[in-house]
XYZ file of C-alpha atoms in Angstrom:
232
model
C 69.373 130.118 -14.782
C 70.562 131.892 -11.715
C 68.377 134.683 -12.365
C 65.300 132.420 -12.730
C 66.247 130.874 -9.290
C 66.343 134.382 -7.777
C 63.088 135.362 -9.428
C 61.420 132.249 -8.043
C 62.975 132.716 -4.647
C 61.657 136.213 -4.528
C 58.107 135.245 -5.680
C 58.168 132.497 -2.822
C 59.264 135.113 -0.330
C 56.516 137.413 -1.527
C 53.743 134.672 -1.237
C 54.996 134.055 2.232
C 54.653 137.544 3.270
C 51.289 137.835 1.525
C 49.894 134.721 3.412
C 51.377 135.940 6.717
C 49.573 139.434 6.189
C 46.345 137.464 5.332
C 46.764 135.340 8.537
C 47.273 138.395 10.630
C 44.333 140.275 9.126
C 42.103 137.408 9.554
C 43.011 136.945 13.241
C 42.487 140.663 13.834
C 39.039 140.594 12.100
C 38.048 137.460 14.189
C 39.121 139.088 17.391
C 37.067 142.154 16.564
C 34.015 140.082 15.587
C 34.327 138.170 18.865
C 34.399 141.356 20.626
C 31.490 142.647 18.999
C 29.529 139.335 19.597
C 30.759 138.928 23.204
C 30.393 142.354 24.354
C 27.158 143.990 25.200
C 26.694 147.400 23.572
C 25.205 150.307 25.387
C 23.217 153.066 23.699
C 21.523 156.307 24.476
C 18.180 156.764 23.119
C 16.265 160.042 22.921
C 12.472 159.556 23.070
C 9.650 161.437 21.341
C 9.591 163.852 24.285
C 13.188 164.637 24.128
C 14.005 162.824 27.227
C 17.309 160.952 27.365
C 16.702 157.183 27.884
C 19.827 155.596 29.108
C 20.139 151.857 28.452
C 22.457 150.824 31.147
C 21.844 148.124 33.750
C 23.455 148.029 37.111
C 23.803 145.573 39.823
C 22.419 146.556 43.269
C 24.601 146.298 46.252
C 22.589 144.866 49.259
C 20.523 147.790 50.688
C 20.746 149.833 47.426
C 17.517 150.833 45.651
C 18.358 153.392 43.176
C 21.149 154.066 40.455
C 23.017 157.284 40.473
C 22.682 159.253 37.167
C 24.832 161.985 35.452
C 23.781 165.601 36.235
C 20.941 166.544 33.948
C 20.173 163.166 32.915
C 16.581 161.956 33.466
C 15.876 158.038 33.248
C 12.407 158.241 31.703
C 12.606 154.386 30.978
C 15.168 153.198 33.493
C 16.298 149.702 32.787
C 16.544 146.549 34.992
C 18.800 146.601 37.983
C 19.663 143.138 39.356
C 18.995 142.989 43.067
C 19.622 140.508 46.026
C 22.506 138.304 44.996
C 21.260 134.870 43.910
C 22.303 131.340 44.454
C 22.446 130.376 40.682
C 25.784 128.932 40.813
C 26.760 126.995 37.692
C 23.515 125.170 37.230
C 21.154 128.268 37.285
C 18.260 129.131 39.531
C 16.225 126.057 40.303
C 12.965 125.073 41.619
C 12.995 125.477 45.638
C 15.435 128.462 45.595
C 14.349 132.087 46.379
C 13.846 134.103 43.312
C 16.553 136.940 43.282
C 15.040 140.257 43.545
C 15.505 142.922 40.815
C 13.907 146.293 40.071
C 13.028 147.807 36.711
C 10.818 150.509 35.097
C 8.113 149.212 33.043
C 7.302 150.337 29.488
C 4.511 152.658 30.985
C 7.248 154.237 33.199
C 6.119 152.766 36.595
C 9.065 151.446 38.863
C 8.561 147.994 40.066
C 10.570 145.211 41.736
C 9.861 141.605 42.107
C 9.446 141.953 45.923
C 6.416 144.041 45.406
C 4.424 141.054 44.319
C 5.284 138.809 47.387
C 1.922 137.110 48.244
C 0.874 136.627 44.726
C 1.994 133.933 42.178
C 4.564 135.400 39.611
C 5.181 134.232 36.276
C 8.631 135.679 35.357
C 9.027 135.540 31.677
C 12.151 136.220 29.760
C 11.432 137.155 26.045
C 12.795 138.783 22.957
C 11.210 140.230 19.838
C 13.157 137.892 17.561
C 11.777 134.867 19.400
C 8.984 133.012 17.743
C 7.997 130.874 20.623
C 7.758 134.139 22.825
C 5.402 135.561 20.238
C 3.274 132.429 20.260
C 2.976 131.934 24.034
C 2.354 135.616 25.006
C -1.485 135.712 24.111
C -2.054 132.720 26.363
C -0.061 134.339 29.070
C -2.274 137.446 28.695
C -5.380 135.344 29.117
C -3.934 133.738 32.181
C -3.371 137.022 34.001
C -7.002 138.007 32.947
C -8.450 134.876 34.439
C -6.241 135.016 37.622
C -6.328 138.659 38.214
C -6.121 138.497 41.846
C -3.667 135.670 42.348
C -1.229 135.764 39.423
C 1.061 138.404 38.284
C 2.985 138.264 34.873
C 6.304 140.095 34.790
C 7.530 139.946 31.145
C 11.324 140.911 30.950
C 12.864 141.695 27.493
C 16.325 140.399 27.085
C 18.814 142.993 25.848
C 16.748 145.045 23.497
C 15.954 148.748 23.304
C 12.823 150.391 24.479
C 11.385 151.006 20.883
C 11.222 147.508 19.360
C 10.089 145.920 22.681
C 7.227 148.353 22.782
C 6.369 147.818 19.237
C 6.356 144.182 19.741
C 4.045 144.286 22.757
C 1.702 146.655 20.881
C 1.541 144.325 17.750
C 0.468 141.407 19.930
C -2.139 143.546 21.843
C -1.069 141.995 25.090
C -0.832 143.610 28.583
C 0.884 142.336 31.668
C 1.348 143.778 35.318
C 4.821 144.635 34.358
C 6.806 144.653 31.191
C 10.395 145.666 31.706
C 13.769 145.861 29.904
C 17.026 144.242 30.595
C 19.241 145.641 27.849
C 22.623 145.094 29.678
C 21.562 141.495 30.547
C 22.076 141.715 34.293
C 19.000 139.793 35.300
C 19.339 137.328 32.507
C 22.878 136.783 33.977
C 21.507 136.621 37.627
C 19.107 133.880 36.596
C 21.365 132.265 33.997
C 18.954 132.256 31.299
C 20.208 130.619 28.080
C 16.870 129.756 26.440
C 14.252 132.187 24.957
C 11.504 131.992 26.219
C 12.052 130.873 29.863
C 9.433 131.232 32.426
C 9.933 130.881 36.317
C 6.857 130.153 38.290
C 7.357 131.720 41.766
C 5.172 131.091 44.816
C 3.484 133.368 46.989
C 6.458 132.877 49.401
C 8.994 133.889 46.769
C 10.256 130.276 46.285
C 10.603 129.070 42.514
C 8.288 126.172 42.224
C 8.900 125.502 38.559
C 11.161 126.585 35.613
C 10.048 126.189 32.063
C 12.297 126.367 29.205
C 10.867 127.096 25.746
C 7.230 127.979 25.005
C 4.689 127.364 27.916
C 1.348 126.338 26.966
C -2.094 127.667 28.242
C -2.751 124.225 29.871
C 0.591 124.137 31.485
C 0.293 127.444 33.130
C -3.296 126.380 34.369
C -1.899 123.170 35.904
C 1.033 124.911 37.706
C -1.170 127.715 39.019
C -3.931 125.343 40.210
C -1.388 123.080 41.856
C -0.425 126.072 44.037
C -3.938 127.421 44.696
C -5.129 123.826 45.812
C -2.067 123.394 48.182
């Protein structure tokens, strides 16, 4: 009788220990998983020419234009650097605000910044390879740039992906824009507080945002936005 009680008590104790171990293990796994989800990984890629491609974005302090690199490194496809501090606050960048400047090296290796296109209408488009609406809207955006070649610039900024998949996506679609850049560390996405893919900012000749479009933007919507500015 007492032996049975001891056995039952020991089994109950083992059960509690086992459940406690499961709880701790699950908590550790969840914390680890959240760390992976919440953190932004950095990766170093060697391109076909054997050149180190460092996927690391940096916030530019006022007046800075370049990022210091390690000795012997060559940034063939240098990624986005967020520029002039914006006024996004908790509500994001809105119509009527100056678009924060940023710099990036395009997929073709050309270094550009948003301020380079002052005097022309800019469509700043945030996209990703996994985004169906991004894929759907890009051909129309390509046509818009062809139609308004002298008045409109499309800057297509990839959201937190590496060079190779971004290039493959663009080549598959057969589109070409004034600038196609990378933001693998999410600095510009954070600066503009972009939460939806795709998101397009329509920026006037004076650098002021005159429309923010969340989700897929149609050909007709782009025409309407552009013509409204050209007619003003």
